[in-house]
Amino acid sequence: MKLFGKVAVSALALGLVAGTASAQTTLRMTWYSDGNEGEVLRDLLDRFEEANPDIDVIVDNVAYQAGIIEGLPVQLAAGEGPDMARVTDLGGLAQYYLDMTPYLQDPIYWEDNFGPFLPWLRAPGDELAINGFMTQLSVTGPFVNKTLFEQAGVDLPGEGATWDDWAAAANEVASALEVPIPLAMDRSGHRFSGPAISMGAQYFDADGNPAVIDDGFRAMAERIVQWHQDGTMPLELWGSVSGSTYVGANEDFANAQVVMYMTGSWQISQFSDTIGDAFDWWAVPNPCGPGGCTGMPGGAALVALADTEHPEEVTRVMEYLASEEVLAEFYGRTLFVPGHLGLSRTGVEFDTDNPLAQHALETFSIGVATFSPVSFQLQGYPFNRVMFNAIISRLGQAIVGEMSLDEAYQRIEQDIEQQIAERTR
Amino acid sequence: MVDQTLDTPATLKSRAAEWAALPVRGVMRLLDWPMRLAQRIVGLGGMPYVFLLPNLIFFGTFVITPLIINFAFSLTGGPELFIEDRPFVGGEQYGFLFDCENALNVSTCREDRFWRGIYNTGTFVFFQVSLMILFSLITALVLNMKIRARGFFRSVFFFPVLLSPVVVALIWKWILLRDGLLNAFLTSIGLEKILFFVDPTWAMFWAVFVSIWAHMGFYTLIILAGLQAIPQDLYEAAQMDGTPRMRVFWRITLPLLWPNLLVVLVLSLIKGVQTFDEVYVLTGGGPGTATQFIVQYIYNTGFSNQVQNFGLAAAASMVLGTVLLVLTVIQLVVARRKGGI
């Protein structure tokens, strides 16, 4: 009987140990993809899971607009969010982020390598939290269809060329070759803001409060309206939808229907796949104006979320993904501009033999140095989405003639004031 | 002794019916006791309310309670989701919506997008409902005639009703885009391309057209059912009297079809005011705000915009609900006067 008792107790103990060893923590990550980054992430996570059998990461791939912009904020507000998420409204959702500092093995590594970008993720007043890292540092800038320029016998405008120079050149190419769209720009307040700052827009007053409408802003807004009226820009992008809806011209550009396309570095991977070497898609420096030759910085970050029941496990996953070796592979395979200072210094070996992609990556990386401080201030402002929304929706109305530009300026200021007041109640 | 009656089909049928009724009887016995108790408590006069109770509970849970919560949200502000975290602002959201210098000029309203949405919805509903009823009536009259392949044509007209609104919108979007099927046809016959979605008039036209195309089959079916219910002897009598066809239509068909037309009017009007998905996918509310309807305004304000304003969206939806309620009451009053439904 004694023997039986010992055997029973041993079996029970073994069972408990085995049970503990096999207990798995399941973590959920909400993710969206512009190109192949979802596949690369899954590949990296598979390796992590192999080395860490106690953690299982489920990646919920969602559509950007429905899943990240519309769904995630409501999920987070309801306390039903995932453990980690890839976000673009970096500061807007800061109240929901987990400060991983107490769980990190080496917080200094994060400060050293992600330092300039960590404030973008922090809630106002917080100067210490470590919430996540940039899965990509994006920069806005134009691509041109260089093949069309060559066929039309038009030279690419050189260094220091203004927006007017580029618009004139794009129009020349379009009329010579009967290309329907000389110049396209993503329908986005973020995309508009780079050129506006180049024209001298300041966006903030001396105290750091929003002061969007000034001569620089007006100069770019007037050009945008004029370009829509004279056919330089197509009405289908900025004029065909309402509100702050994003519309891109990537498909039109890939189909060689666009001479010049103002978008950003995140298109490189997609253009490598969709265009390849069908024509020369050529990244060019941001056109210049009185305020400089600037685009807008931006990007997407992977953040840990405070509602998680497993902060330590989440931090382990984040530490793995943010490690230099893993990030180097991630940026290299996705063709993303690195948001890791160490990798920016040493360089990333991009997984492409396409010289067009390599040229684009180089152009955008160099271009960051020319960015105006205003663009970084705007990107780091927690209510920048309020400003971008107001700009795009009201300029859209002015473009189709629903209101004058002066009315649009007035509405932009009113919208920003009202929405910031609503959000800070 | 063998009971010979067991063998007759009538007896077998009666036995089968008895067996089939057994579960019903069982349920009735189960309910009998609580029903008697309820009758003892509320009296015979209160029993109809007892029978209505399950539906009232359902209606209360899924309609009235959300309505109350929505109203409560409309009295609050701020970005928080849970109502207990949101500051009470009274009628501020309503005040913001109705803040207009000149009620007849949308541009003078503080929240002009809301009023543009109301105006666009009114325009859309006027054309969509009137044309939908007209075309549904004509189609039903034709399909009620003895024509060849009548069953086939009935199916053809009903088919779009089976499609998802998003599918309908995507199909038409592909047809109407710059490089779509229709523009390919126009250029093939030597005409210029038309950018349908950047012209406010064209965009509204196609929003109305696609909506009619998608929903007409359903209303045609209702009118067709009404036409088939009209006694044939009335037509025969009119024929014997040599009454002209148009007079038959105005004096017999239309008056007897009135109850069905009223149903069609009520349903299409409510559906028209609620229009969202098809037009959202087809035009995105553009150009500018030319086809942004009131439901899209609410959706954008509450959910789609990157800056979500639940309080304002809730206030706008309360206004929409009130408008729908008024429309429904007017129609019910008219229907009663006409002796329709």
PDB file of N, CA and C in Angstrom, chain A residues 328-416:
ATOM      1  N   ALA A 328      17.479  43.525 -38.513  1.00  0.00           N
ATOM      2  CA  ALA A 328      18.256  43.663 -39.749  1.00  0.00           C
ATOM      3  C   ALA A 328      17.647  42.778 -40.830  1.00  0.00           C
ATOM      4  N   GLU A 329      17.274  41.553 -40.427  1.00  0.00           N
ATOM      5  CA  GLU A 329      16.655  40.647 -41.402  1.00  0.00           C
ATOM      6  C   GLU A 329      15.285  41.178 -41.838  1.00  0.00           C
ATOM      7  N   PHE A 330      14.524  41.678 -40.840  1.00  0.00           N
ATOM      8  CA  PHE A 330      13.178  42.184 -41.138  1.00  0.00           C
ATOM      9  C   PHE A 330      13.247  43.346 -42.136  1.00  0.00           C
ATOM     10  N   TYR A 331      14.083  44.355 -41.814  1.00  0.00           N
ATOM     11  CA  TYR A 331      14.196  45.517 -42.708  1.00  0.00           C
ATOM     12  C   TYR A 331      14.760  45.100 -44.066  1.00  0.00           C
ATOM     13  N   GLY A 332      15.707  44.193 -44.021  1.00  0.00           N
ATOM     14  CA  GLY A 332      16.353  43.761 -45.260  1.00  0.00           C
ATOM     15  C   GLY A 332      15.382  43.065 -46.195  1.00  0.00           C
ATOM     16  N   ARG A 333      14.546  42.206 -45.630  1.00  0.00           N
ATOM     17  CA  ARG A 333      13.620  41.441 -46.478  1.00  0.00           C
ATOM     18  C   ARG A 333      12.397  42.258 -46.895  1.00  0.00           C
ATOM     19  N   THR A 334      12.030  43.238 -46.048  1.00  0.00           N
ATOM     20  CA  THR A 334      10.829  44.023 -46.381  1.00  0.00           C
ATOM     21  C   THR A 334      11.157  45.296 -47.162  1.00  0.00           C
ATOM     22  N   LEU A 335      12.417  45.602 -47.276  1.00  0.00           N
ATOM     23  CA  LEU A 335      12.884  46.826 -47.955  1.00  0.00           C
ATOM     24  C   LEU A 335      12.350  48.074 -47.255  1.00  0.00           C
ATOM     25  N   PHE A 336      12.303  48.036 -45.936  1.00  0.00           N
ATOM     26  CA  PHE A 336      11.861  49.193 -45.171  1.00  0.00           C
ATOM     27  C   PHE A 336      13.068  50.014 -44.711  1.00  0.00           C
ATOM     28  N   VAL A 337      12.873  51.330 -44.673  1.00  0.00           N
ATOM     29  CA  VAL A 337      13.927  52.197 -44.125  1.00  0.00           C
ATOM     30  C   VAL A 337      14.020  51.903 -42.628  1.00  0.00           C
ATOM     31  N   PRO A 338      15.221  51.583 -42.121  1.00  0.00           N
ATOM     32  CA  PRO A 338      15.330  51.146 -40.721  1.00  0.00           C
ATOM     33  C   PRO A 338      14.975  52.250 -39.724  1.00  0.00           C
ATOM     34  N   GLY A 339      14.256  51.853 -38.682  1.00  0.00           N
ATOM     35  CA  GLY A 339      13.971  52.759 -37.574  1.00  0.00           C
ATOM     36  C   GLY A 339      14.809  52.362 -36.373  1.00  0.00           C
ATOM     37  N   HIS A 340      16.063  51.964 -36.631  1.00  0.00           N
ATOM     38  CA  HIS A 340      16.985  51.476 -35.618  1.00  0.00           C
ATOM     39  C   HIS A 340      18.311  52.179 -35.881  1.00  0.00           C
ATOM     40  N   LEU A 341      18.757  52.983 -34.936  1.00  0.00           N
ATOM     41  CA  LEU A 341      19.923  53.836 -35.199  1.00  0.00           C
ATOM     42  C   LEU A 341      21.177  53.036 -35.514  1.00  0.00           C
ATOM     43  N   GLY A 342      21.368  51.939 -34.792  1.00  0.00           N
ATOM     44  CA  GLY A 342      22.550  51.101 -35.027  1.00  0.00           C
ATOM     45  C   GLY A 342      22.569  50.596 -36.453  1.00  0.00           C
ATOM     46  N   LEU A 343      21.410  50.131 -36.924  1.00  0.00           N
ATOM     47  CA  LEU A 343      21.333  49.607 -38.288  1.00  0.00           C
ATOM     48  C   LEU A 343      21.439  50.728 -39.313  1.00  0.00           C
ATOM     49  N   SER A 344      20.956  51.908 -38.955  1.00  0.00           N
ATOM     50  CA  SER A 344      21.095  53.044 -39.873  1.00  0.00           C
ATOM     51  C   SER A 344      22.567  53.366 -40.075  1.00  0.00           C
ATOM     52  N   ARG A 345      23.328  53.215 -38.978  1.00  0.00           N
ATOM     53  CA  ARG A 345      24.763  53.523 -39.067  1.00  0.00           C
ATOM     54  C   ARG A 345      25.511  52.455 -39.863  1.00  0.00           C
ATOM     55  N   THR A 346      25.253  51.203 -39.523  1.00  0.00           N
ATOM     56  CA  THR A 346      26.010  50.121 -40.171  1.00  0.00           C
ATOM     57  C   THR A 346      25.446  49.773 -41.548  1.00  0.00           C
ATOM     58  N   GLY A 347      24.188  50.117 -41.753  1.00  0.00           N
ATOM     59  CA  GLY A 347      23.543  49.799 -43.020  1.00  0.00           C
ATOM     60  C   GLY A 347      22.874  48.441 -42.991  1.00  0.00           C
ATOM     61  N   VAL A 348      21.849  48.318 -43.773  1.00  0.00           N
ATOM     62  CA  VAL A 348      21.103  47.057 -43.852  1.00  0.00           C
ATOM     63  C   VAL A 348      21.333  46.467 -45.235  1.00  0.00           C
ATOM     64  N   GLU A 349      21.537  45.164 -45.260  1.00  0.00           N
ATOM     65  CA  GLU A 349      21.701  44.508 -46.559  1.00  0.00           C
ATOM     66  C   GLU A 349      20.316  44.193 -47.113  1.00  0.00           C
ATOM     67  N   PHE A 350      19.856  45.026 -48.020  1.00  0.00           N
ATOM     68  CA  PHE A 350      18.495  44.847 -48.520  1.00  0.00           C
ATOM     69  C   PHE A 350      18.424  43.679 -49.491  1.00  0.00           C
ATOM     70  N   ASP A 351      17.388  42.887 -49.289  1.00  0.00           N
ATOM     71  CA  ASP A 351      17.222  41.652 -50.040  1.00  0.00           C
ATOM     72  C   ASP A 351      16.596  41.940 -51.412  1.00  0.00           C
ATOM     73  N   THR A 352      17.322  42.649 -52.220  1.00  0.00           N
ATOM     74  CA  THR A 352      16.827  42.908 -53.577  1.00  0.00           C
ATOM     75  C   THR A 352      18.014  43.109 -54.505  1.00  0.00           C
ATOM     76  N   ASP A 353      17.859  42.603 -55.713  1.00  0.00           N
ATOM     77  CA  ASP A 353      18.895  42.886 -56.698  1.00  0.00           C
ATOM     78  C   ASP A 353      18.352  43.875 -57.724  1.00  0.00           C
ATOM     79  N   ASN A 354      17.193  44.461 -57.367  1.00  0.00           N
ATOM     80  CA  ASN A 354      16.593  45.440 -58.265  1.00  0.00           C
ATOM     81  C   ASN A 354      17.274  46.795 -58.032  1.00  0.00           C
ATOM     82  N   PRO A 355      18.007  47.311 -59.002  1.00  0.00           N
ATOM     83  CA  PRO A 355      18.713  48.587 -58.796  1.00  0.00           C
ATOM     84  C   PRO A 355      17.762  49.748 -58.534  1.00  0.00           C
ATOM     85  N   LEU A 356      16.522  49.616 -59.037  1.00  0.00           N
ATOM     86  CA  LEU A 356      15.548  50.699 -58.820  1.00  0.00           C
ATOM     87  C   LEU A 356      15.164  50.777 -57.346  1.00  0.00           C
ATOM     88  N   ALA A 357      14.975  49.596 -56.739  1.00  0.00           N
ATOM     89  CA  ALA A 357      14.635  49.555 -55.312  1.00  0.00           C
ATOM     90  C   ALA A 357      15.809  50.067 -54.489  1.00  0.00           C
ATOM     91  N   GLN A 358      17.017  49.634 -54.881  1.00  0.00           N
ATOM     92  CA  GLN A 358      18.210  50.086 -54.140  1.00  0.00           C
ATOM     93  C   GLN A 358      18.367  51.606 -54.240  1.00  0.00           C
ATOM     94  N   HIS A 359      18.118  52.136 -55.431  1.00  0.00           N
ATOM     95  CA  HIS A 359      18.227  53.583 -55.619  1.00  0.00           C
ATOM     96  C   HIS A 359      17.176  54.315 -54.775  1.00  0.00           C
ATOM     97  N   ALA A 360      15.984  53.766 -54.750  1.00  0.00           N
ATOM     98  CA  ALA A 360      14.904  54.413 -53.983  1.00  0.00           C
ATOM     99  C   ALA A 360      15.251  54.428 -52.495  1.00  0.00           C
ATOM    100  N   LEU A 361      15.735  53.297 -52.004  1.00  0.00           N
ATOM    101  CA  LEU A 361      16.097  53.228 -50.577  1.00  0.00           C
ATOM    102  C   LEU A 361      17.186  54.245 -50.248  1.00  0.00           C
ATOM    103  N   GLU A 362      18.139  54.351 -51.152  1.00  0.00           N
ATOM    104  CA  GLU A 362      19.240  55.298 -50.938  1.00  0.00           C
ATOM    105  C   GLU A 362      18.718  56.740 -50.965  1.00  0.00           C
ATOM    106  N   THR A 363      17.864  57.027 -51.932  1.00  0.00           N
ATOM    107  CA  THR A 363      17.333  58.394 -52.074  1.00  0.00           C
ATOM    108  C   THR A 363      16.560  58.807 -50.828  1.00  0.00           C
ATOM    109  N   PHE A 364      15.706  57.901 -50.373  1.00  0.00           N
ATOM    110  CA  PHE A 364      14.885  58.253 -49.201  1.00  0.00           C
ATOM    111  C   PHE A 364      15.741  58.365 -47.934  1.00  0.00           C
ATOM    112  N   SER A 365      16.722  57.475 -47.809  1.00  0.00           N
ATOM    113  CA  SER A 365      17.575  57.518 -46.614  1.00  0.00           C
ATOM    114  C   SER A 365      18.356  58.827 -46.568  1.00  0.00           C
ATOM    115  N   ILE A 366      18.908  59.229 -47.716  1.00  0.00           N
ATOM    116  CA  ILE A 366      19.662  60.490 -47.767  1.00  0.00           C
ATOM    117  C   ILE A 366      18.720  61.675 -47.521  1.00  0.00           C
ATOM    118  N   GLY A 367      17.502  61.540 -48.051  1.00  0.00           N
ATOM    119  CA  GLY A 367      16.545  62.645 -47.983  1.00  0.00           C
ATOM    120  C   GLY A 367      16.182  63.059 -46.573  1.00  0.00           C
ATOM    121  N   VAL A 368      16.241  62.103 -45.636  1.00  0.00           N
ATOM    122  CA  VAL A 368      15.859  62.411 -44.252  1.00  0.00           C
ATOM    123  C   VAL A 368      16.689  63.575 -43.709  1.00  0.00           C
ATOM    124  N   ALA A 369      17.938  63.655 -44.145  1.00  0.00           N
ATOM    125  CA  ALA A 369      18.833  64.707 -43.649  1.00  0.00           C
ATOM    126  C   ALA A 369      18.340  66.098 -44.031  1.00  0.00           C
ATOM    127  N   THR A 370      17.552  66.181 -45.109  1.00  0.00           N
ATOM    128  CA  THR A 370      17.098  67.501 -45.564  1.00  0.00           C
ATOM    129  C   THR A 370      15.752  67.893 -44.954  1.00  0.00           C
ATOM    130  N   PHE A 371      15.205  67.020 -44.105  1.00  0.00           N
ATOM    131  CA  PHE A 371      13.864  67.288 -43.573  1.00  0.00           C
ATOM    132  C   PHE A 371      13.877  68.474 -42.610  1.00  0.00           C
ATOM    133  N   SER A 372      12.816  69.261 -42.698  1.00  0.00           N
ATOM    134  CA  SER A 372      12.679  70.434 -41.836  1.00  0.00           C
ATOM    135  C   SER A 372      12.352  69.998 -40.399  1.00  0.00           C
ATOM    136  N   PRO A 373      12.848  70.741 -39.398  1.00  0.00           N
ATOM    137  CA  PRO A 373      12.480  70.414 -38.012  1.00  0.00           C
ATOM    138  C   PRO A 373      10.970  70.488 -37.789  1.00  0.00           C
ATOM    139  N   VAL A 374      10.298  71.323 -38.587  1.00  0.00           N
ATOM    140  CA  VAL A 374       8.830  71.425 -38.454  1.00  0.00           C
ATOM    141  C   VAL A 374       8.181  70.073 -38.739  1.00  0.00           C
ATOM    142  N   SER A 375       8.739  69.359 -39.703  1.00  0.00           N
ATOM    143  CA  SER A 375       8.139  68.063 -40.058  1.00  0.00           C
ATOM    144  C   SER A 375       8.262  67.077 -38.896  1.00  0.00           C
ATOM    145  N   PHE A 376       9.380  67.122 -38.176  1.00  0.00           N
ATOM    146  CA  PHE A 376       9.540  66.227 -37.013  1.00  0.00           C
ATOM    147  C   PHE A 376       8.631  66.671 -35.865  1.00  0.00           C
ATOM    148  N   GLN A 377       8.493  67.999 -35.707  1.00  0.00           N
ATOM    149  CA  GLN A 377       7.604  68.507 -34.658  1.00  0.00           C
ATOM    150  C   GLN A 377       6.164  68.074 -34.943  1.00  0.00           C
ATOM    151  N   LEU A 378       5.777  68.168 -36.201  1.00  0.00           N
ATOM    152  CA  LEU A 378       4.409  67.789 -36.582  1.00  0.00           C
ATOM    153  C   LEU A 378       4.193  66.290 -36.386  1.00  0.00           C
ATOM    154  N   GLN A 379       5.177  65.501 -36.770  1.00  0.00           N
ATOM    155  CA  GLN A 379       5.039  64.052 -36.623  1.00  0.00           C
ATOM    156  C   GLN A 379       4.936  63.647 -35.150  1.00  0.00           C
ATOM    157  N   GLY A 380       5.626  64.381 -34.289  1.00  0.00           N
ATOM    158  CA  GLY A 380       5.601  64.025 -32.871  1.00  0.00           C
ATOM    159  C   GLY A 380       4.436  64.621 -32.109  1.00  0.00           C
ATOM    160  N   TYR A 381       3.654  65.472 -32.752  1.00  0.00           N
ATOM    161  CA  TYR A 381       2.532  66.112 -32.057  1.00  0.00           C
ATOM    162  C   TYR A 381       1.397  65.097 -31.870  1.00  0.00           C
ATOM    163  N   PRO A 382       0.908  64.925 -30.636  1.00  0.00           N
ATOM    164  CA  PRO A 382      -0.068  63.852 -30.409  1.00  0.00           C
ATOM    165  C   PRO A 382      -1.397  64.035 -31.147  1.00  0.00           C
ATOM    166  N   PHE A 383      -1.742  65.278 -31.506  1.00  0.00           N
ATOM    167  CA  PHE A 383      -3.015  65.495 -32.206  1.00  0.00           C
ATOM    168  C   PHE A 383      -2.791  65.761 -33.697  1.00  0.00           C
ATOM    169  N   ASN A 384      -1.674  65.233 -34.224  1.00  0.00           N
ATOM    170  CA  ASN A 384      -1.414  65.522 -35.642  1.00  0.00           C
ATOM    171  C   ASN A 384      -2.482  64.916 -36.550  1.00  0.00           C
ATOM    172  N   ARG A 385      -3.117  63.828 -36.101  1.00  0.00           N
ATOM    173  CA  ARG A 385      -4.178  63.231 -36.930  1.00  0.00           C
ATOM    174  C   ARG A 385      -5.354  64.179 -37.079  1.00  0.00           C
ATOM    175  N   VAL A 386      -5.634  64.917 -36.021  1.00  0.00           N
ATOM    176  CA  VAL A 386      -6.717  65.907 -36.067  1.00  0.00           C
ATOM    177  C   VAL A 386      -6.405  66.919 -37.174  1.00  0.00           C
ATOM    178  N   MET A 387      -5.145  67.347 -37.224  1.00  0.00           N
ATOM    179  CA  MET A 387      -4.745  68.339 -38.225  1.00  0.00           C
ATOM    180  C   MET A 387      -4.802  67.735 -39.628  1.00  0.00           C
ATOM    181  N   PHE A 388      -4.264  66.543 -39.785  1.00  0.00           N
ATOM    182  CA  PHE A 388      -4.254  65.904 -41.110  1.00  0.00           C
ATOM    183  C   PHE A 388      -5.681  65.697 -41.631  1.00  0.00           C
ATOM    184  N   ASN A 389      -6.574  65.227 -40.730  1.00  0.00           N
ATOM    185  CA  ASN A 389      -7.968  64.992 -41.129  1.00  0.00           C
ATOM    186  C   ASN A 389      -8.632  66.262 -41.602  1.00  0.00           C
ATOM    187  N   ALA A 390      -8.463  67.316 -40.810  1.00  0.00           N
ATOM    188  CA  ALA A 390      -9.118  68.581 -41.146  1.00  0.00           C
ATOM    189  C   ALA A 390      -8.592  69.100 -42.481  1.00  0.00           C
ATOM    190  N   ILE A 391      -7.288  69.004 -42.675  1.00  0.00           N
ATOM    191  CA  ILE A 391      -6.684  69.524 -43.910  1.00  0.00           C
ATOM    192  C   ILE A 391      -7.231  68.789 -45.128  1.00  0.00           C
ATOM    193  N   ILE A 392      -7.203  67.465 -45.061  1.00  0.00           N
ATOM    194  CA  ILE A 392      -7.559  66.703 -46.261  1.00  0.00           C
ATOM    195  C   ILE A 392      -9.043  66.815 -46.571  1.00  0.00           C
ATOM    196  N   SER A 393      -9.885  66.799 -45.524  1.00  0.00           N
ATOM    197  CA  SER A 393     -11.320  66.827 -45.826  1.00  0.00           C
ATOM    198  C   SER A 393     -11.741  68.196 -46.347  1.00  0.00           C
ATOM    199  N   ARG A 394     -11.188  69.254 -45.795  1.00  0.00           N
ATOM    200  CA  ARG A 394     -11.605  70.589 -46.237  1.00  0.00           C
ATOM    201  C   ARG A 394     -10.983  70.967 -47.576  1.00  0.00           C
ATOM    202  N   LEU A 395      -9.717  70.613 -47.791  1.00  0.00           N
ATOM    203  CA  LEU A 395      -9.119  70.899 -49.100  1.00  0.00           C
ATOM    204  C   LEU A 395      -9.834  70.096 -50.196  1.00  0.00           C
ATOM    205  N   GLY A 396     -10.265  68.877 -49.832  1.00  0.00           N
ATOM    206  CA  GLY A 396     -11.024  68.054 -50.785  1.00  0.00           C
ATOM    207  C   GLY A 396     -12.295  68.772 -51.219  1.00  0.00           C
ATOM    208  N   GLN A 397     -12.970  69.409 -50.256  1.00  0.00           N
ATOM    209  CA  GLN A 397     -14.198  70.145 -50.584  1.00  0.00           C
ATOM    210  C   GLN A 397     -13.885  71.368 -51.457  1.00  0.00           C
ATOM    211  N   ALA A 398     -12.759  72.031 -51.167  1.00  0.00           N
ATOM    212  CA  ALA A 398     -12.392  73.209 -51.968  1.00  0.00           C
ATOM    213  C   ALA A 398     -12.064  72.797 -53.401  1.00  0.00           C
ATOM    214  N   ILE A 399     -11.429  71.643 -53.539  1.00  0.00           N
ATOM    215  CA  ILE A 399     -11.020  71.186 -54.870  1.00  0.00           C
ATOM    216  C   ILE A 399     -12.224  70.940 -55.781  1.00  0.00           C
ATOM    217  N   VAL A 400     -13.311  70.382 -55.200  1.00  0.00           N
ATOM    218  CA  VAL A 400     -14.481  70.117 -56.052  1.00  0.00           C
ATOM    219  C   VAL A 400     -15.438  71.306 -56.100  1.00  0.00           C
ATOM    220  N   GLY A 401     -15.062  72.405 -55.478  1.00  0.00           N
ATOM    221  CA  GLY A 401     -15.864  73.621 -55.589  1.00  0.00           C
ATOM    222  C   GLY A 401     -16.979  73.752 -54.577  1.00  0.00           C
ATOM    223  N   GLU A 402     -16.959  72.911 -53.528  1.00  0.00           N
ATOM    224  CA  GLU A 402     -18.014  73.033 -52.524  1.00  0.00           C
ATOM    225  C   GLU A 402     -17.804  74.253 -51.641  1.00  0.00           C
ATOM    226  N   MET A 403     -16.569  74.703 -51.552  1.00  0.00           N
ATOM    227  CA  MET A 403     -16.280  75.915 -50.780  1.00  0.00           C
ATOM    228  C   MET A 403     -15.025  76.575 -51.352  1.00  0.00           C
ATOM    229  N   SER A 404     -14.873  77.836 -51.036  1.00  0.00           N
ATOM    230  CA  SER A 404     -13.681  78.541 -51.511  1.00  0.00           C
ATOM    231  C   SER A 404     -12.492  78.142 -50.629  1.00  0.00           C
ATOM    232  N   LEU A 405     -11.304  78.484 -51.114  1.00  0.00           N
ATOM    233  CA  LEU A 405     -10.120  78.168 -50.310  1.00  0.00           C
ATOM    234  C   LEU A 405     -10.133  78.931 -48.981  1.00  0.00           C
ATOM    235  N   ASP A 406     -10.606  80.176 -49.018  1.00  0.00           N
ATOM    236  CA  ASP A 406     -10.669  80.950 -47.766  1.00  0.00           C
ATOM    237  C   ASP A 406     -11.607  80.288 -46.761  1.00  0.00           C
ATOM    238  N   GLU A 407     -12.751  79.793 -47.273  1.00  0.00           N
ATOM    239  CA  GLU A 407     -13.675  79.072 -46.378  1.00  0.00           C
ATOM    240  C   GLU A 407     -13.011  77.803 -45.844  1.00  0.00           C
ATOM    241  N   ALA A 408     -12.273  77.132 -46.731  1.00  0.00           N
ATOM    242  CA  ALA A 408     -11.586  75.900 -46.315  1.00  0.00           C
ATOM    243  C   ALA A 408     -10.588  76.187 -45.198  1.00  0.00           C
ATOM    244  N   TYR A 409      -9.839  77.284 -45.328  1.00  0.00           N
ATOM    245  CA  TYR A 409      -8.860  77.637 -44.286  1.00  0.00           C
ATOM    246  C   TYR A 409      -9.572  77.847 -42.945  1.00  0.00           C
ATOM    247  N   GLN A 410     -10.683  78.579 -43.036  1.00  0.00           N
ATOM    248  CA  GLN A 410     -11.444  78.879 -41.811  1.00  0.00           C
ATOM    249  C   GLN A 410     -11.968  77.577 -41.185  1.00  0.00           C
ATOM    250  N   ARG A 411     -12.469  76.689 -42.043  1.00  0.00           N
ATOM    251  CA  ARG A 411     -13.009  75.409 -41.551  1.00  0.00           C
ATOM    252  C   ARG A 411     -11.895  74.547 -40.947  1.00  0.00           C
ATOM    253  N   ILE A 412     -10.736  74.566 -41.573  1.00  0.00           N
ATOM    254  CA  ILE A 412      -9.617  73.760 -41.060  1.00  0.00           C
ATOM    255  C   ILE A 412      -9.293  74.203 -39.635  1.00  0.00           C
ATOM    256  N   GLU A 413      -9.206  75.493 -39.448  1.00  0.00           N
ATOM    257  CA  GLU A 413      -8.873  76.006 -38.104  1.00  0.00           C
ATOM    258  C   GLU A 413      -9.972  75.668 -37.096  1.00  0.00           C
ATOM    259  N   GLN A 414     -11.225  75.833 -37.521  1.00  0.00           N
ATOM    260  CA  GLN A 414     -12.350  75.517 -36.621  1.00  0.00           C
ATOM    261  C   GLN A 414     -12.377  74.036 -36.267  1.00  0.00           C
ATOM    262  N   ASP A 415     -12.182  73.181 -37.278  1.00  0.00           N
ATOM    263  CA  ASP A 415     -12.212  71.727 -37.040  1.00  0.00           C
ATOM    264  C   ASP A 415     -11.126  71.320 -36.049  1.00  0.00           C
ATOM    265  N   ILE A 416      -9.927  71.858 -36.254  1.00  0.00           N
ATOM    266  CA  ILE A 416      -8.810  71.480 -35.378  1.00  0.00           C
ATOM    267  C   ILE A 416      -9.101  71.929 -33.945  1.00  0.00           C
TER     268      ILE A 416
END
